[in-house]
XYZ file of C-alpha atoms in Angstrom:
104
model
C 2.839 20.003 30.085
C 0.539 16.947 29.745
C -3.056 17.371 31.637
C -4.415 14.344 30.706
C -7.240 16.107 28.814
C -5.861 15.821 25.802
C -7.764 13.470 23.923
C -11.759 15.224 25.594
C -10.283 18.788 24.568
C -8.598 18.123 21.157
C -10.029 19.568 18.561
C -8.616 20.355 15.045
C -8.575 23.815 13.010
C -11.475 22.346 10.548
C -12.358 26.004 9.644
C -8.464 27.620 9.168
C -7.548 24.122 7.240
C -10.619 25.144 4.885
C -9.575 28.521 4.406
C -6.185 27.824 3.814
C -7.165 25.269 1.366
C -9.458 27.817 -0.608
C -6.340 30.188 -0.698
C -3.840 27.429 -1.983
C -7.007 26.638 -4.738
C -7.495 29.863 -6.066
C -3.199 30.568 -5.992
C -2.870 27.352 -7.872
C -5.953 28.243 -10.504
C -4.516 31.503 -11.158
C -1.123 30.169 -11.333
C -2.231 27.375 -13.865
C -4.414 30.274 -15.844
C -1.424 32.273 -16.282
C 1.182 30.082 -17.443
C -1.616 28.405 -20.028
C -1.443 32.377 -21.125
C 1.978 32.589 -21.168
C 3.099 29.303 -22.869
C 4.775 27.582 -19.716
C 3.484 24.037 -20.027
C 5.563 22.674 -17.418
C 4.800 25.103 -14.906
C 0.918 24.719 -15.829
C 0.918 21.230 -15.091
C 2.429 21.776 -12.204
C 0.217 24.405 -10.975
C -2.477 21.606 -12.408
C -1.539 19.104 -9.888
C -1.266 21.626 -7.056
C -5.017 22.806 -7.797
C -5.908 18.753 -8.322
C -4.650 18.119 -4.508
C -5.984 21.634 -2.870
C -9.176 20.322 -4.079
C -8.566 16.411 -2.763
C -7.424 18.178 0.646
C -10.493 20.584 0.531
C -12.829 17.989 -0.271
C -11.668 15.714 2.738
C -12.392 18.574 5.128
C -15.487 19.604 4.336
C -16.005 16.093 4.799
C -15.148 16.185 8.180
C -16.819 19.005 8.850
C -19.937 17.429 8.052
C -19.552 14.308 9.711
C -19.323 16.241 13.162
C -17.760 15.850 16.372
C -18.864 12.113 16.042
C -15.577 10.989 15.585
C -14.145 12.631 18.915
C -14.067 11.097 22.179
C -17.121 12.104 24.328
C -16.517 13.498 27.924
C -17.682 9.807 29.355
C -14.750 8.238 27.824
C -11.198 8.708 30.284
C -8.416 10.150 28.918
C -6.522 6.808 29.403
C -6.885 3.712 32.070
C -7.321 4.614 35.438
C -4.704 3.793 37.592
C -5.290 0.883 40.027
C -6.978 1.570 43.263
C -6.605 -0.352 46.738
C -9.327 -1.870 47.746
C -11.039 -0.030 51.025
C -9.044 -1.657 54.055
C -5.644 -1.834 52.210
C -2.566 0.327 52.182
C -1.184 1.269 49.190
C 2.146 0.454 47.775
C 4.906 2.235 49.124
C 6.708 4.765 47.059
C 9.823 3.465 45.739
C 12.359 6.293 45.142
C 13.807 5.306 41.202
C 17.478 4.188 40.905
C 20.482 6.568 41.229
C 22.689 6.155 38.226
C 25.992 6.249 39.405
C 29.027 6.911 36.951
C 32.409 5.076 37.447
């Protein structure tokens, strides 16, 4: 269910994305280490690209990380645009029940 918080409360999993990263870095090194030993070229290189984008990926987050909560909304900013209020003296609209779909 939607609060409307959303966006003030949101945060993302810096830390768990790191570790995760650091796990698929040191899979894909060994992986790359052991087909070298082994004489499987093709599965080096892939294990070579894996390692190349944990790194990317790890590199962007610690990024991130550094830059701070910065980049997050701050608890002045509303969730989204306020709905309208009547000005002091006025009714508001009346509540207008939607359509009824009826079937033929």
């Amino acid at each position: 269910m939607r609060t409307g918080s959303e966006p003030t409360t949101a945060r993302s999993a810096l830390r768990a994305r790191l570790w995760l990263s650091l796990w698929g870095v040191a899979w894909a090194i060994f992986g790359t280490v052991v087909f070298v030993l082994v004489g499987r070229p093709g599965w080096a290189i892939a294990c070579g690209v894996l390692w190349l984008v944990a790194t990317v990926d790890m590199t962007m987050i610690l990024r991130h990380m550094r830059q701070g909560p910065h980049y997050q909304p701050g608890r002045d900013v509303p969730p989204y645009r306020p709905a309208d209020t009547p000005q002091p003296g006025t009714r508001p609209p009346p509540f207008r029940r939607p359509p009824r779909h009826r079937h033929p």
